mmCIF file of C-alpha atoms in Angstrom:
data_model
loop_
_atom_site.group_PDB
_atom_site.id
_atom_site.type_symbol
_atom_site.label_atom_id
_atom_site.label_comp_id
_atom_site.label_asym_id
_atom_site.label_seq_id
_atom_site.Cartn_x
_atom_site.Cartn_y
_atom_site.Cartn_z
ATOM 1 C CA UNK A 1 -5.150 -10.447 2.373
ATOM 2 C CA UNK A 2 -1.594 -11.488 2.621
ATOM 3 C CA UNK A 3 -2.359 -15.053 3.406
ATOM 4 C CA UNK A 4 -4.263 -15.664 0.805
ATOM 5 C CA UNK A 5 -1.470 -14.555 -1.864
ATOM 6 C CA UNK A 6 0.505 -17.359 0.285
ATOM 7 C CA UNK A 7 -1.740 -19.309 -0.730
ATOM 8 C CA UNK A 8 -1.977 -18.676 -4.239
ATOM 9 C CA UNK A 9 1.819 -18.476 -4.686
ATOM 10 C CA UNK A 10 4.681 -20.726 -5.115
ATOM 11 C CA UNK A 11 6.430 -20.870 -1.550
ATOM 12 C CA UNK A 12 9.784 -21.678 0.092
ATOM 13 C CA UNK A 13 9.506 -22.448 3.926
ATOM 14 C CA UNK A 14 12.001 -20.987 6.831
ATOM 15 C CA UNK A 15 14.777 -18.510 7.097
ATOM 16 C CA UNK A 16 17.978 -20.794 6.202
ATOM 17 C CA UNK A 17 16.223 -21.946 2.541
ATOM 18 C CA UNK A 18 14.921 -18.194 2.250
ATOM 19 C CA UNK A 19 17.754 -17.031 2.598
ATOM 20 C CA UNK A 20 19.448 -19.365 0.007
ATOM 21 C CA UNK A 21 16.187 -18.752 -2.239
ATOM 22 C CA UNK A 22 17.310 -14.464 -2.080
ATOM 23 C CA UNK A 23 21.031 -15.548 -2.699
ATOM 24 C CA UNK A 24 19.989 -17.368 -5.880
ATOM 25 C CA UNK A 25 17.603 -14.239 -6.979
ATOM 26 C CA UNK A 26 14.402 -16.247 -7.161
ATOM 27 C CA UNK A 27 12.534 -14.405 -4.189
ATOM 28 C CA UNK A 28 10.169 -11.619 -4.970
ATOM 29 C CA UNK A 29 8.478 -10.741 -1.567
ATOM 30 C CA UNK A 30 9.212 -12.084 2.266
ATOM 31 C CA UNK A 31 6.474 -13.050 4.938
ATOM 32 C CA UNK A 32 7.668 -12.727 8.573
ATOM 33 C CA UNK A 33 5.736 -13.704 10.971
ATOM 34 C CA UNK A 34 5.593 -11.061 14.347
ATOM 35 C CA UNK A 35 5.249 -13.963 16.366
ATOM 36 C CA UNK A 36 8.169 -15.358 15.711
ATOM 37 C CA UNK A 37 11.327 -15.589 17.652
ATOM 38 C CA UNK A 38 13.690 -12.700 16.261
ATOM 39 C CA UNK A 39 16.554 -14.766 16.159
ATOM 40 C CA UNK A 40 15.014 -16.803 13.884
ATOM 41 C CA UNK A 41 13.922 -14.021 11.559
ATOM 42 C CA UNK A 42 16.243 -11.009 11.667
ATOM 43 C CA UNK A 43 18.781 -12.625 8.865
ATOM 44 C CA UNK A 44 15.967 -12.822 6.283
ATOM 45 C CA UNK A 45 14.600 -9.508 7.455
ATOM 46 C CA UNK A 46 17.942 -7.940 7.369
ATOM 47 C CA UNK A 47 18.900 -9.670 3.669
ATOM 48 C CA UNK A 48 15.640 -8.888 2.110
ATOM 49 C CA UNK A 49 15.694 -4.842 3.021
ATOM 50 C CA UNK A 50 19.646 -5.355 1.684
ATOM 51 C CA UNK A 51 18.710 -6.876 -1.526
ATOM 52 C CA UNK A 52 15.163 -4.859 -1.747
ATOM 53 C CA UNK A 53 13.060 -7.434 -1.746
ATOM 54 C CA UNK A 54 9.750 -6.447 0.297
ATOM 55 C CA UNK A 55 9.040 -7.702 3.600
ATOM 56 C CA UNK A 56 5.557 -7.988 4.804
ATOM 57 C CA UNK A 57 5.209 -8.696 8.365
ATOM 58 C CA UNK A 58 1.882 -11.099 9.548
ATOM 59 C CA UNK A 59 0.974 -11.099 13.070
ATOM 60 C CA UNK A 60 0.758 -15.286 12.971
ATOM 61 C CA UNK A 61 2.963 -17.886 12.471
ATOM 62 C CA UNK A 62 0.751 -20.659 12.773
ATOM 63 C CA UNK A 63 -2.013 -18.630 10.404
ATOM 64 C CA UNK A 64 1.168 -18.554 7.769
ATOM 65 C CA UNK A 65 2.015 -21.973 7.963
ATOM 66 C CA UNK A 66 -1.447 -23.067 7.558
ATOM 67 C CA UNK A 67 -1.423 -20.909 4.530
ATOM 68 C CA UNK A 68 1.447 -22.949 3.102
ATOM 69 C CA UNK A 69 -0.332 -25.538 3.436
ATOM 70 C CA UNK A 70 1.604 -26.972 6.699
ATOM 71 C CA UNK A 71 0.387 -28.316 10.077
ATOM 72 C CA UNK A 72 3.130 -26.100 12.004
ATOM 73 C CA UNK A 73 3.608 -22.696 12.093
ATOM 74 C CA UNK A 74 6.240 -20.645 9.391
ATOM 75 C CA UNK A 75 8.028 -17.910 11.163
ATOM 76 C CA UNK A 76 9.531 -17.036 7.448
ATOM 77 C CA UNK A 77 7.797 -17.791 3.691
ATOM 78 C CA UNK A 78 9.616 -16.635 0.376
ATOM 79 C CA UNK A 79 7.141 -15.837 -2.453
ATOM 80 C CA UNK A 80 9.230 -17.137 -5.181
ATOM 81 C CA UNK A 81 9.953 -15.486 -9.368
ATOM 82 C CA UNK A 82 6.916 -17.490 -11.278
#
């Protein structure tokens, strides 16, 4: 289920453009990847509960990139405003 609305959606890819992407108000929901190293993902986590955008955690990061449409994985993927 939450793959496919990755893959139906407009996307930005990893924490630091995420990040910039919540900053600029043009994120609506946050895919995190459990797989992931936590360094990697606890500044989006942490920004998106601040800001309350939702954060829905998916157990792969390779099934997440693939959903973006990438041939590596995506520890962190920003839904963006349509």
């Amino acid at each position: 289920m939450s793959y496919d609305k990755v893959r139906a959606s407009q996307t930005i890819i990893g924490t630091k453009q995420a990040v910039k992407a919540m900053q600029a108000g043009s994120v609506k929901e946050l895919f995190v990847a459990l797989d992931a190293d936590k360094w990697v993902t606890d500044l989006a986590i942490s920004f998106a509960r601040e800001i309350g955008i939702p954060v829905i955690l998916v157990e792969s990061k390779k099934e997440l990139g693939k959903a973006c449409g990438i041939h590596v994985g995506a520890a962190v993927v920003a839904i963006t405003v349509e």
